[in-house]
Amino acid sequence: MTHYLDHAATSPPTREVLEAVWPYLVQVTANPASVHTPGQQARDGLERARAAAAAALGCRPGEVVFTSGGTEADGLAVLGVAPAVVASRGRERHLVTTAVEHAAVLEPARELERRGWRVDVVGVDGEGRVDVAALAEVVTERTALVSVMHANNEVGTVQPLAGPGGVAELCAQRGVALHVDAVQSAGVLDLPGLWALGSSAGGVAAVSVSAHKLGGLRGSGLLAVRSGTPLEPLALGGGQERGRRSGTVDVASAVGLATALAGAAARREHEVARLAGLRDRLVAGVLRAGAAAGVDVSLTGAAPGAGRLPGHASFVLPGLSGELVLAELDLAGVACSSGSACSADSDDASHVLLAMGLSEDAARTSVRATLGWSSTEADVDALLEALPTALARAQR
Ligand code: PLP
């Protein structure tokens, strides 16, 4: 039996999601744009999913654009919203983002740069938290879009978006639209609270969510786009999703995403406490195992309880190969990852850990253990039991 501790990469679909999706795979299978009765039934399911997703996010149903996942949602925000803001509001071709964003934001940002945009990439502190003072120096009333993630996938740090002096307030004060990649935070952080950090005048204007990180299906996500925010579609065609994302909508996936979001919202308080309890035991156990093995293991990212995702633990193991430790754990039936496993097949040191000031050597020793809805005490036990041997073998 494998003990799966890689929920930041993907979570298995919940039973609740599978049961909600099933009728839309086998019974209600018409195109939701068709006018006949089966088409209307599909459309009805789609619109109920849209309403449920919107309720979990705190936005209006018409503000939800279903996409093929977090990557497409991020791309639509950066390449769809930012140029539309320039065209319709006469802003400068200027994008501001951070050094620790997912490639789904950084690559579209690079694409804008290739098109002649000015792109400012703001740095982070040693825990991966964006430098709001540096952000304040580059964001102006003429900036087209700011994109800052809610929480980081590699180190679990929650960004200072809310509150006085936070990123959202800064953007609101300067009348600038803020895109937030909430792929890692959806289900565990307060999404309606996030959406409330914006208005038509500025602040949070677009939020990306991916279904498979919270028990929905892979290849499914959404971009919530505040009404009044201009958007140039990237996929051109039949004009589905009110012209914002053409292509026949995958009703089953949308139903799965809405079910996952609603279920996570209903259980959020209990689940956050449960995951944080498991995570704290995991972190303490890993640090103890490191000390016993003479390895100077340290936690990367924010400290638990100080702006860190509840189910997220990430470490560096100086002097060891992170990949070797992961391979040993895998042999023992424990699936963890290096921080960047879900985004790249390359050997490059993590851009997140480098931005946090770690050396390339240290960054190559990263190990990440992330928990989600299916995680149990037994998963943490299995990791802590396998770790001493894995550390000993990786030192040879
Ligand atoms: N943004 C973040 C922060 C992520 O962690 C991921 C996935 O790892 C994505 C975006 C991409 O989401 P998807 O896998 O749904 O395309």
mmCIF file of C-alpha atoms and ligand atoms in Angstrom:
data_model
loop_
_atom_site.group_PDB
_atom_site.id
_atom_site.type_symbol
_atom_site.label_atom_id
_atom_site.label_comp_id
_atom_site.label_asym_id
_atom_site.label_seq_id
_atom_site.Cartn_x
_atom_site.Cartn_y
_atom_site.Cartn_z
ATOM 1 C CA MET A 1 0.000 0.000 0.000
ATOM 2 C CA THR A 2 1.322 3.408 -0.912
ATOM 3 C CA HIS A 3 1.132 6.238 1.544
ATOM 4 C CA TYR A 4 0.440 9.279 -0.595
ATOM 5 C CA LEU A 5 1.876 12.569 0.667
ATOM 6 C CA ASP A 6 1.845 14.651 -2.499
ATOM 7 C CA HIS A 7 -1.477 16.481 -2.417
ATOM 8 C CA ALA A 8 0.109 19.748 -3.586
ATOM 9 C CA ALA A 9 0.777 17.944 -6.889
ATOM 10 C CA THR A 10 -2.698 16.430 -7.071
ATOM 11 C CA SER A 11 -5.347 14.919 -4.819
ATOM 12 C CA PRO A 12 -7.470 11.888 -5.683
ATOM 13 C CA PRO A 13 -11.096 12.709 -6.509
ATOM 14 C CA THR A 14 -13.441 12.436 -3.532
ATOM 15 C CA ARG A 15 -16.278 9.923 -3.538
ATOM 16 C CA GLU A 16 -18.711 12.849 -3.336
ATOM 17 C CA VAL A 17 -17.233 14.241 -6.572
ATOM 18 C CA LEU A 18 -17.321 10.878 -8.361
ATOM 19 C CA GLU A 19 -20.977 10.386 -7.418
ATOM 20 C CA ALA A 20 -21.925 13.896 -8.540
ATOM 21 C CA VAL A 21 -20.047 13.536 -11.827
ATOM 22 C CA TRP A 22 -21.291 10.055 -12.779
ATOM 23 C CA PRO A 23 -24.770 11.090 -14.067
ATOM 24 C CA TYR A 24 -23.086 13.690 -16.297
ATOM 25 C CA LEU A 25 -20.859 11.014 -17.818
ATOM 26 C CA VAL A 26 -23.517 8.401 -18.492
ATOM 27 C CA GLN A 27 -26.981 10.021 -18.554
ATOM 28 C CA VAL A 28 -26.840 13.764 -19.130
ATOM 29 C CA THR A 29 -24.353 13.766 -21.961
ATOM 30 C CA ALA A 30 -25.670 16.278 -24.486
ATOM 31 C CA ASN A 31 -23.914 19.471 -25.481
ATOM 32 C CA PRO A 32 -25.020 22.184 -23.039
ATOM 33 C CA ALA A 33 -25.343 24.607 -25.960
ATOM 34 C CA SER A 34 -27.922 22.422 -27.740
ATOM 35 C CA VAL A 35 -31.518 23.602 -27.596
ATOM 36 C CA HIS A 36 -33.192 20.178 -27.342
ATOM 37 C CA THR A 37 -34.284 18.716 -24.026
ATOM 38 C CA PRO A 38 -31.086 16.705 -23.320
ATOM 39 C CA GLY A 39 -29.088 19.851 -24.123
ATOM 40 C CA GLN A 40 -31.200 21.860 -21.703
ATOM 41 C CA GLN A 41 -30.629 19.229 -19.014
ATOM 42 C CA ALA A 42 -26.874 19.511 -19.533
ATOM 43 C CA ARG A 43 -27.121 23.297 -19.448
ATOM 44 C CA ASP A 44 -29.133 23.123 -16.261
ATOM 45 C CA GLY A 45 -26.413 20.984 -14.634
ATOM 46 C CA LEU A 46 -23.747 23.390 -15.845
ATOM 47 C CA GLU A 47 -25.524 26.440 -14.503
ATOM 48 C CA ARG A 48 -26.182 24.763 -11.157
ATOM 49 C CA ALA A 49 -22.468 23.951 -10.980
ATOM 50 C CA ARG A 50 -21.646 27.566 -11.818
ATOM 51 C CA ALA A 51 -23.949 28.823 -9.061
ATOM 52 C CA ALA A 52 -22.475 26.391 -6.506
ATOM 53 C CA ALA A 53 -18.892 27.287 -7.446
ATOM 54 C CA ALA A 54 -19.737 30.989 -7.237
ATOM 55 C CA ALA A 55 -21.314 30.526 -3.794
ATOM 56 C CA ALA A 56 -18.136 28.812 -2.535
ATOM 57 C CA LEU A 57 -16.008 31.632 -3.957
ATOM 58 C CA GLY A 58 -18.262 34.496 -2.877
ATOM 59 C CA CYS A 59 -18.633 35.808 -6.428
ATOM 60 C CA ARG A 60 -21.585 35.925 -8.840
ATOM 61 C CA PRO A 61 -22.337 32.956 -11.117
ATOM 62 C CA GLY A 62 -21.780 35.112 -14.207
ATOM 63 C CA GLU A 63 -18.250 35.842 -12.989
ATOM 64 C CA VAL A 64 -17.207 32.157 -13.220
ATOM 65 C CA VAL A 65 -15.400 31.074 -16.399
ATOM 66 C CA PHE A 66 -14.810 27.308 -16.500
ATOM 67 C CA THR A 67 -11.401 26.321 -17.895
ATOM 68 C CA SER A 68 -9.286 23.205 -18.432
ATOM 69 C CA GLY A 69 -7.427 23.787 -15.159
ATOM 70 C CA GLY A 70 -5.266 26.151 -13.179
ATOM 71 C CA THR A 71 -2.750 26.630 -15.977
ATOM 72 C CA GLU A 72 -5.390 27.835 -18.425
ATOM 73 C CA ALA A 73 -7.013 30.045 -15.767
ATOM 74 C CA ASP A 74 -3.654 31.689 -14.983
ATOM 75 C CA GLY A 75 -2.898 32.153 -18.686
ATOM 76 C CA LEU A 76 -6.321 33.688 -19.264
ATOM 77 C CA ALA A 77 -5.708 36.188 -16.476
ATOM 78 C CA VAL A 78 -2.230 37.234 -17.604
ATOM 79 C CA LEU A 79 -2.664 37.067 -21.377
ATOM 80 C CA GLY A 80 -6.410 37.732 -21.476
ATOM 81 C CA VAL A 81 -7.098 40.324 -18.779
ATOM 82 C CA ALA A 82 -3.865 42.352 -18.845
ATOM 83 C CA PRO A 83 -3.922 43.263 -22.592
ATOM 84 C CA ALA A 84 -7.682 43.949 -22.392
ATOM 85 C CA VAL A 85 -7.078 46.410 -19.539
ATOM 86 C CA VAL A 86 -4.522 48.205 -21.723
ATOM 87 C CA ALA A 87 -6.944 48.333 -24.646
ATOM 88 C CA SER A 88 -10.006 49.461 -22.732
ATOM 89 C CA ARG A 89 -8.563 51.545 -19.895
ATOM 90 C CA GLY A 90 -5.559 53.016 -21.661
ATOM 91 C CA ARG A 91 -3.111 51.586 -19.129
ATOM 92 C CA GLU A 92 0.587 51.087 -19.727
ATOM 93 C CA ARG A 93 1.781 47.674 -20.951
ATOM 94 C CA HIS A 94 3.072 46.940 -17.468
ATOM 95 C CA LEU A 95 2.667 43.713 -15.473
ATOM 96 C CA VAL A 96 3.872 43.154 -11.922
ATOM 97 C CA THR A 97 4.285 39.680 -10.463
ATOM 98 C CA THR A 98 6.505 37.813 -7.996
ATOM 99 C CA ALA A 99 9.549 35.573 -8.252
ATOM 100 C CA VAL A 100 7.745 32.625 -6.611
ATOM 101 C CA GLU A 101 4.719 32.312 -8.902
ATOM 102 C CA HIS A 102 3.932 29.033 -10.623
ATOM 103 C CA ALA A 103 5.200 28.655 -14.191
ATOM 104 C CA ALA A 104 1.557 29.012 -15.282
ATOM 105 C CA VAL A 105 1.914 32.722 -14.398
ATOM 106 C CA LEU A 106 5.637 33.248 -15.026
ATOM 107 C CA GLU A 107 5.613 31.846 -18.570
ATOM 108 C CA PRO A 108 2.677 34.015 -19.728
ATOM 109 C CA ALA A 109 4.481 36.954 -18.061
ATOM 110 C CA ARG A 110 7.570 36.131 -20.154
ATOM 111 C CA GLU A 111 5.368 36.005 -23.224
ATOM 112 C CA LEU A 112 4.150 39.546 -22.479
ATOM 113 C CA GLU A 113 7.798 40.583 -22.121
ATOM 114 C CA ARG A 114 8.531 39.131 -25.570
ATOM 115 C CA ARG A 115 5.662 41.250 -26.869
ATOM 116 C CA GLY A 116 7.351 44.362 -25.533
ATOM 117 C CA TRP A 117 5.705 44.688 -22.125
ATOM 118 C CA ARG A 118 7.529 45.913 -19.055
ATOM 119 C CA VAL A 119 7.362 43.103 -16.503
ATOM 120 C CA ASP A 120 8.490 43.677 -12.920
ATOM 121 C CA VAL A 121 9.170 40.522 -10.922
ATOM 122 C CA VAL A 122 9.211 41.379 -7.222
ATOM 123 C CA GLY A 123 11.359 39.386 -4.801
ATOM 124 C CA VAL A 124 10.477 37.564 -1.587
ATOM 125 C CA ASP A 125 11.946 37.182 1.897
ATOM 126 C CA GLY A 126 13.647 34.063 3.264
ATOM 127 C CA GLU A 127 10.245 32.444 3.884
ATOM 128 C CA GLY A 128 8.950 33.122 0.375
ATOM 129 C CA ARG A 129 6.745 36.056 1.376
ATOM 130 C CA VAL A 130 6.471 38.805 -1.218
ATOM 131 C CA ASP A 131 8.165 42.104 -0.380
ATOM 132 C CA VAL A 132 5.143 44.443 -0.314
ATOM 133 C CA ALA A 133 7.351 47.542 -0.021
ATOM 134 C CA ALA A 134 9.156 46.543 -3.231
ATOM 135 C CA LEU A 135 5.786 45.894 -4.866
ATOM 136 C CA ALA A 136 4.604 49.355 -3.802
ATOM 137 C CA GLU A 137 7.644 50.872 -5.532
ATOM 138 C CA VAL A 138 6.775 49.437 -8.933
ATOM 139 C CA VAL A 139 2.950 49.335 -9.051
ATOM 140 C CA THR A 140 1.542 52.600 -10.384
ATOM 141 C CA GLU A 141 -1.915 53.908 -11.348
ATOM 142 C CA ARG A 142 -0.884 53.075 -14.929
ATOM 143 C CA THR A 143 -0.079 49.373 -14.273
ATOM 144 C CA ALA A 144 -2.305 46.973 -16.250
ATOM 145 C CA LEU A 145 -2.265 43.981 -13.886
ATOM 146 C CA VAL A 146 -0.633 42.656 -10.729
ATOM 147 C CA SER A 147 -0.492 38.862 -10.261
ATOM 148 C CA VAL A 148 0.357 37.439 -6.827
ATOM 149 C CA MET A 149 -0.480 33.909 -5.681
ATOM 150 C CA HIS A 150 -2.541 33.203 -2.569
ATOM 151 C CA ALA A 151 -0.211 30.476 -1.279
ATOM 152 C CA ASN A 152 2.904 28.906 -2.691
ATOM 153 C CA ASN A 153 2.891 25.330 -3.970
ATOM 154 C CA GLU A 154 6.514 24.568 -3.112
ATOM 155 C CA VAL A 155 6.889 26.050 0.375
ATOM 156 C CA GLY A 156 3.301 26.607 1.525
ATOM 157 C CA THR A 157 3.745 30.275 2.397
ATOM 158 C CA VAL A 158 0.556 32.342 2.351
ATOM 159 C CA GLN A 159 1.095 35.742 0.752
ATOM 160 C CA PRO A 160 0.183 38.971 2.560
ATOM 161 C CA LEU A 161 -2.784 39.801 0.351
ATOM 162 C CA ALA A 162 -5.288 40.835 3.037
ATOM 163 C CA GLY A 163 -5.227 43.436 5.768
ATOM 164 C CA PRO A 164 -3.764 46.899 6.090
ATOM 165 C CA GLY A 165 -0.587 47.203 4.072
ATOM 166 C CA GLY A 166 -1.433 44.047 2.138
ATOM 167 C CA VAL A 167 -1.116 43.545 -1.616
ATOM 168 C CA ALA A 168 -4.878 43.842 -2.260
ATOM 169 C CA GLU A 169 -5.157 47.143 -0.404
ATOM 170 C CA LEU A 170 -2.190 48.523 -2.328
ATOM 171 C CA CYS A 171 -3.775 47.537 -5.644
ATOM 172 C CA ALA A 172 -7.181 48.902 -4.598
ATOM 173 C CA GLN A 173 -5.639 52.230 -3.591
ATOM 174 C CA ARG A 174 -3.929 52.546 -6.966
ATOM 175 C CA GLY A 175 -6.975 51.351 -8.907
ATOM 176 C CA VAL A 176 -5.110 48.341 -10.280
ATOM 177 C CA ALA A 177 -6.598 44.902 -10.994
ATOM 178 C CA LEU A 178 -5.052 42.049 -8.982
ATOM 179 C CA HIS A 179 -5.031 38.446 -10.220
ATOM 180 C CA VAL A 180 -4.620 35.785 -7.535
ATOM 181 C CA ASP A 181 -3.598 32.197 -8.264
ATOM 182 C CA ALA A 182 -5.571 30.370 -5.556
ATOM 183 C CA VAL A 183 -4.814 26.889 -6.883
ATOM 184 C CA GLN A 184 -3.113 25.753 -3.661
ATOM 185 C CA SER A 185 -5.323 27.633 -1.222
ATOM 186 C CA ALA A 186 -8.782 26.721 -2.544
ATOM 187 C CA GLY A 187 -10.452 24.458 -0.027
ATOM 188 C CA VAL A 188 -8.308 25.487 2.932
ATOM 189 C CA LEU A 189 -8.155 29.302 2.929
ATOM 190 C CA ASP A 190 -11.075 31.753 2.930
ATOM 191 C CA LEU A 191 -11.968 32.340 -0.724
ATOM 192 C CA PRO A 192 -15.002 34.605 -0.165
ATOM 193 C CA GLY A 193 -12.711 36.675 2.090
ATOM 194 C CA LEU A 194 -10.213 36.836 -0.781
ATOM 195 C CA TRP A 195 -12.870 37.888 -3.318
ATOM 196 C CA ALA A 196 -14.027 40.627 -0.924
ATOM 197 C CA LEU A 197 -10.567 42.231 -1.267
ATOM 198 C CA GLY A 198 -11.593 43.824 -4.544
ATOM 199 C CA SER A 199 -14.201 46.009 -6.186
ATOM 200 C CA SER A 200 -14.779 47.363 -9.677
ATOM 201 C CA ALA A 201 -12.352 50.142 -8.722
ATOM 202 C CA GLY A 202 -9.354 47.853 -8.025
ATOM 203 C CA GLY A 203 -7.939 45.050 -5.879
ATOM 204 C CA VAL A 204 -8.803 41.383 -6.432
ATOM 205 C CA ALA A 205 -10.300 41.150 -9.927
ATOM 206 C CA ALA A 206 -9.533 37.575 -10.979
ATOM 207 C CA VAL A 207 -8.940 34.320 -9.071
ATOM 208 C CA SER A 208 -7.670 30.998 -10.490
ATOM 209 C CA VAL A 209 -8.790 27.651 -9.076
ATOM 210 C CA SER A 210 -7.913 24.099 -10.143
ATOM 211 C CA ALA A 211 -10.270 21.188 -9.380
ATOM 212 C CA HIS A 212 -7.699 18.440 -8.907
ATOM 213 C CA LYS A 213 -5.989 20.038 -5.930
ATOM 214 C CA LEU A 214 -9.130 19.729 -3.838
ATOM 215 C CA GLY A 215 -10.664 16.438 -4.857
ATOM 216 C CA GLY A 216 -12.183 17.381 -8.225
ATOM 217 C CA LEU A 217 -11.130 15.987 -11.600
ATOM 218 C CA ARG A 218 -7.843 16.737 -13.351
ATOM 219 C CA GLY A 219 -8.081 18.996 -16.382
ATOM 220 C CA SER A 220 -10.719 21.212 -14.812
ATOM 221 C CA GLY A 221 -10.601 24.648 -13.250
ATOM 222 C CA LEU A 222 -12.025 28.119 -13.350
ATOM 223 C CA LEU A 223 -11.125 31.753 -13.485
ATOM 224 C CA ALA A 224 -13.428 34.006 -11.499
ATOM 225 C CA VAL A 225 -13.394 37.378 -13.261
ATOM 226 C CA ARG A 226 -15.039 40.338 -11.520
ATOM 227 C CA SER A 227 -17.782 41.845 -13.669
ATOM 228 C CA GLY A 228 -16.547 44.960 -15.395
ATOM 229 C CA THR A 229 -13.015 43.531 -15.708
ATOM 230 C CA PRO A 230 -12.129 43.450 -19.411
ATOM 231 C CA LEU A 231 -10.942 40.141 -20.844
ATOM 232 C CA GLU A 232 -9.736 39.184 -24.302
ATOM 233 C CA PRO A 233 -10.457 35.491 -24.877
ATOM 234 C CA LEU A 234 -7.517 33.242 -25.726
ATOM 235 C CA ALA A 235 -9.591 30.403 -27.216
ATOM 236 C CA LEU A 236 -11.610 31.679 -30.160
ATOM 237 C CA GLY A 237 -14.556 29.772 -31.511
ATOM 238 C CA GLY A 238 -18.161 29.234 -30.563
ATOM 239 C CA GLY A 239 -18.283 31.953 -27.919
ATOM 240 C CA GLN A 240 -19.119 29.708 -24.963
ATOM 241 C CA GLU A 241 -18.734 31.038 -21.404
ATOM 242 C CA ARG A 242 -20.152 34.381 -22.609
ATOM 243 C CA GLY A 243 -17.439 34.696 -25.201
ATOM 244 C CA ARG A 244 -14.679 34.494 -22.592
ATOM 245 C CA ARG A 245 -13.615 30.889 -23.290
ATOM 246 C CA SER A 246 -14.772 29.138 -26.419
ATOM 247 C CA GLY A 247 -15.110 25.375 -26.584
ATOM 248 C CA THR A 248 -17.837 22.941 -25.577
ATOM 249 C CA VAL A 249 -17.937 23.068 -21.794
ATOM 250 C CA ASP A 250 -17.149 19.815 -19.980
ATOM 251 C CA VAL A 251 -20.244 19.706 -17.774
ATOM 252 C CA ALA A 252 -19.089 16.693 -15.738
ATOM 253 C CA SER A 253 -15.818 18.423 -14.839
ATOM 254 C CA ALA A 254 -17.637 21.625 -13.913
ATOM 255 C CA VAL A 255 -20.007 19.642 -11.691
ATOM 256 C CA GLY A 256 -17.002 17.920 -10.108
ATOM 257 C CA LEU A 257 -15.259 21.218 -9.425
ATOM 258 C CA ALA A 258 -18.379 22.787 -7.914
ATOM 259 C CA THR A 259 -18.955 19.712 -5.733
ATOM 260 C CA ALA A 260 -15.337 19.738 -4.548
ATOM 261 C CA LEU A 261 -15.450 23.470 -3.769
ATOM 262 C CA ALA A 262 -18.777 23.263 -1.936
ATOM 263 C CA GLY A 263 -17.705 20.201 0.061
ATOM 264 C CA ALA A 264 -14.384 21.766 1.017
ATOM 265 C CA ALA A 265 -16.101 25.014 2.046
ATOM 266 C CA ALA A 266 -18.583 23.137 4.258
ATOM 267 C CA ARG A 267 -15.808 21.174 6.017
ATOM 268 C CA ARG A 268 -13.135 23.842 5.956
ATOM 269 C CA GLU A 269 -12.804 24.679 9.634
ATOM 270 C CA HIS A 270 -12.633 21.059 10.760
ATOM 271 C CA GLU A 271 -10.353 20.036 7.897
ATOM 272 C CA VAL A 272 -7.894 22.875 8.438
ATOM 273 C CA ALA A 273 -7.506 21.903 12.114
ATOM 274 C CA ARG A 274 -7.139 18.223 11.200
ATOM 275 C CA LEU A 275 -4.513 18.879 8.504
ATOM 276 C CA ALA A 276 -2.565 21.294 10.696
ATOM 277 C CA GLY A 277 -2.456 18.660 13.470
ATOM 278 C CA LEU A 278 -1.109 16.027 11.085
ATOM 279 C CA ARG A 279 1.338 18.487 9.555
ATOM 280 C CA ASP A 280 2.695 19.612 12.925
ATOM 281 C CA ARG A 281 3.393 15.999 13.933
ATOM 282 C CA LEU A 282 5.012 15.385 10.558
ATOM 283 C CA VAL A 283 7.262 18.455 10.796
ATOM 284 C CA ALA A 284 8.344 17.668 14.372
ATOM 285 C CA GLY A 285 9.052 14.046 13.405
ATOM 286 C CA VAL A 286 11.100 14.953 10.329
ATOM 287 C CA LEU A 287 13.204 17.473 12.265
ATOM 288 C CA ARG A 288 13.788 14.857 14.992
ATOM 289 C CA ALA A 289 14.802 12.229 12.439
ATOM 290 C CA GLY A 290 17.192 14.714 10.849
ATOM 291 C CA ALA A 291 18.820 15.539 14.187
ATOM 292 C CA ALA A 292 19.167 11.815 15.018
ATOM 293 C CA ALA A 293 20.829 11.177 11.636
ATOM 294 C CA GLY A 294 23.136 14.186 11.951
ATOM 295 C CA VAL A 295 21.497 15.958 9.025
ATOM 296 C CA ASP A 296 20.800 19.648 9.431
ATOM 297 C CA VAL A 297 17.204 19.411 8.175
ATOM 298 C CA SER A 298 15.277 22.652 8.077
ATOM 299 C CA LEU A 299 11.739 23.625 7.192
ATOM 300 C CA THR A 300 11.437 25.893 4.152
ATOM 301 C CA GLY A 301 8.751 28.551 3.918
ATOM 302 C CA ALA A 302 6.678 30.114 6.674
ATOM 303 C CA ALA A 303 6.496 28.526 10.113
ATOM 304 C CA PRO A 304 3.354 26.543 10.912
ATOM 305 C CA GLY A 305 0.767 28.915 12.362
ATOM 306 C CA ALA A 306 2.461 31.947 10.824
ATOM 307 C CA GLY A 307 0.924 32.078 7.382
ATOM 308 C CA ARG A 308 1.503 28.576 6.085
ATOM 309 C CA LEU A 309 -0.944 26.222 4.358
ATOM 310 C CA PRO A 310 -2.225 23.733 6.945
ATOM 311 C CA GLY A 311 -1.346 20.534 5.067
ATOM 312 C CA HIS A 312 2.023 21.642 3.749
ATOM 313 C CA ALA A 313 5.516 20.645 4.905
ATOM 314 C CA SER A 314 8.714 21.253 2.936
ATOM 315 C CA PHE A 315 12.325 20.815 3.896
ATOM 316 C CA VAL A 316 15.885 21.049 2.720
ATOM 317 C CA LEU A 317 18.347 18.350 3.724
ATOM 318 C CA PRO A 318 21.795 19.938 3.309
ATOM 319 C CA GLY A 319 24.501 17.535 2.218
ATOM 320 C CA LEU A 320 22.041 14.926 0.941
ATOM 321 C CA SER A 321 20.443 14.406 -2.428
ATOM 322 C CA GLY A 322 16.733 15.159 -2.101
ATOM 323 C CA GLU A 323 16.094 12.887 -5.087
ATOM 324 C CA LEU A 324 17.847 9.954 -3.371
ATOM 325 C CA VAL A 325 15.819 10.421 -0.191
ATOM 326 C CA LEU A 326 12.632 10.548 -2.273
ATOM 327 C CA ALA A 327 13.629 7.372 -4.111
ATOM 328 C CA GLU A 328 14.295 5.570 -0.795
ATOM 329 C CA LEU A 329 10.945 6.731 0.589
ATOM 330 C CA ASP A 330 9.269 5.550 -2.601
ATOM 331 C CA LEU A 331 10.829 2.112 -2.171
ATOM 332 C CA ALA A 332 9.317 2.048 1.315
ATOM 333 C CA GLY A 333 5.883 2.884 -0.130
ATOM 334 C CA VAL A 334 5.857 6.564 0.805
ATOM 335 C CA ALA A 335 5.182 9.036 -2.019
ATOM 336 C CA CYS A 336 6.592 12.521 -1.396
ATOM 337 C CA SER A 337 8.064 14.955 -3.919
ATOM 338 C CA SER A 338 10.667 17.612 -4.372
ATOM 339 C CA GLY A 339 8.972 20.989 -4.310
ATOM 340 C CA SER A 340 8.991 21.473 -8.042
ATOM 341 C CA ALA A 341 7.880 17.998 -9.078
ATOM 342 C CA CYS A 342 4.482 19.059 -10.359
ATOM 343 C CA SER A 343 5.730 21.766 -12.630
ATOM 344 C CA ALA A 344 8.877 20.537 -14.343
ATOM 345 C CA ASP A 345 10.753 17.501 -15.519
ATOM 346 C CA SER A 346 14.046 19.344 -15.408
ATOM 347 C CA ASP A 347 16.913 19.103 -12.946
ATOM 348 C CA ASP A 348 16.925 22.856 -12.446
ATOM 349 C CA ALA A 349 17.031 23.980 -8.836
ATOM 350 C CA SER A 350 13.684 25.365 -7.725
ATOM 351 C CA HIS A 351 13.169 29.003 -8.723
ATOM 352 C CA VAL A 352 11.172 29.453 -5.503
ATOM 353 C CA LEU A 353 13.969 28.297 -3.189
ATOM 354 C CA LEU A 354 16.553 30.332 -5.141
ATOM 355 C CA ALA A 355 14.315 33.433 -4.833
ATOM 356 C CA MET A 356 14.207 32.797 -1.072
ATOM 357 C CA GLY A 357 17.993 33.063 -0.979
ATOM 358 C CA LEU A 358 18.974 29.390 -0.806
ATOM 359 C CA SER A 359 22.053 28.250 -2.682
ATOM 360 C CA GLU A 360 21.640 26.020 -5.757
ATOM 361 C CA ASP A 361 23.139 23.128 -3.787
ATOM 362 C CA ALA A 362 20.726 23.554 -0.892
ATOM 363 C CA ALA A 363 17.787 24.032 -3.263
ATOM 364 C CA ARG A 364 18.555 20.679 -4.872
ATOM 365 C CA THR A 365 18.005 18.888 -1.541
ATOM 366 C CA SER A 366 14.334 19.776 -1.173
ATOM 367 C CA VAL A 367 11.691 17.318 -0.050
ATOM 368 C CA ARG A 368 7.993 18.182 0.192
ATOM 369 C CA ALA A 369 5.275 16.243 2.035
ATOM 370 C CA THR A 370 1.781 17.581 1.490
ATOM 371 C CA LEU A 371 -1.493 16.411 2.975
ATOM 372 C CA GLY A 372 -5.071 16.570 1.767
ATOM 373 C CA TRP A 373 -8.562 15.181 2.254
ATOM 374 C CA SER A 374 -7.504 11.500 2.136
ATOM 375 C CA SER A 375 -4.472 11.875 4.447
ATOM 376 C CA THR A 376 -4.439 9.963 7.706
ATOM 377 C CA GLU A 377 -2.285 9.514 10.815
ATOM 378 C CA ALA A 378 -1.052 6.274 9.198
ATOM 379 C CA ASP A 379 0.410 8.260 6.267
ATOM 380 C CA VAL A 380 2.419 10.423 8.662
ATOM 381 C CA ASP A 381 3.490 7.348 10.654
ATOM 382 C CA ALA A 382 4.677 5.629 7.469
ATOM 383 C CA LEU A 383 6.821 8.618 6.479
ATOM 384 C CA LEU A 384 8.343 8.925 9.949
ATOM 385 C CA GLU A 385 9.063 5.192 10.083
ATOM 386 C CA ALA A 386 10.711 5.096 6.654
ATOM 387 C CA LEU A 387 12.707 8.307 7.055
ATOM 388 C CA PRO A 388 15.615 7.163 9.291
ATOM 389 C CA THR A 389 16.584 4.430 6.808
ATOM 390 C CA ALA A 390 16.097 6.768 3.842
ATOM 391 C CA LEU A 391 18.344 9.399 5.452
ATOM 392 C CA ALA A 392 21.000 6.816 6.361
ATOM 393 C CA ARG A 393 21.067 5.347 2.834
ATOM 394 C CA ALA A 394 21.137 8.758 1.187
ATOM 395 C CA GLN A 395 24.263 9.667 3.206
ATOM 396 C CA ARG A 396 26.332 6.807 1.908
HETATM 397 N N1 PLP B 1 -0.755 27.313 -9.940
HETATM 398 C C1 PLP B 1 -0.259 26.665 -8.881
HETATM 399 C C2 PLP B 1 0.154 27.430 -7.668
HETATM 400 C C3 PLP B 1 -0.110 25.267 -8.904
HETATM 401 O O1 PLP B 1 0.394 24.627 -7.858
HETATM 402 C C4 PLP B 1 -0.488 24.569 -10.091
HETATM 403 C C5 PLP B 1 -0.302 23.100 -10.199
HETATM 404 O O2 PLP B 1 0.604 22.527 -9.713
HETATM 405 C C6 PLP B 1 -1.024 25.298 -11.158
HETATM 406 C C7 PLP B 1 -1.141 26.661 -11.053
HETATM 407 C C8 PLP B 1 -1.476 24.613 -12.423
HETATM 408 O O3 PLP B 1 -2.729 23.982 -12.231
HETATM 409 P P1 PLP B 1 -3.205 22.796 -13.195
HETATM 410 O O4 PLP B 1 -2.407 21.591 -12.827
HETATM 411 O O5 PLP B 1 -4.668 22.620 -12.868
HETATM 412 O O6 PLP B 1 -3.010 23.246 -14.584
#
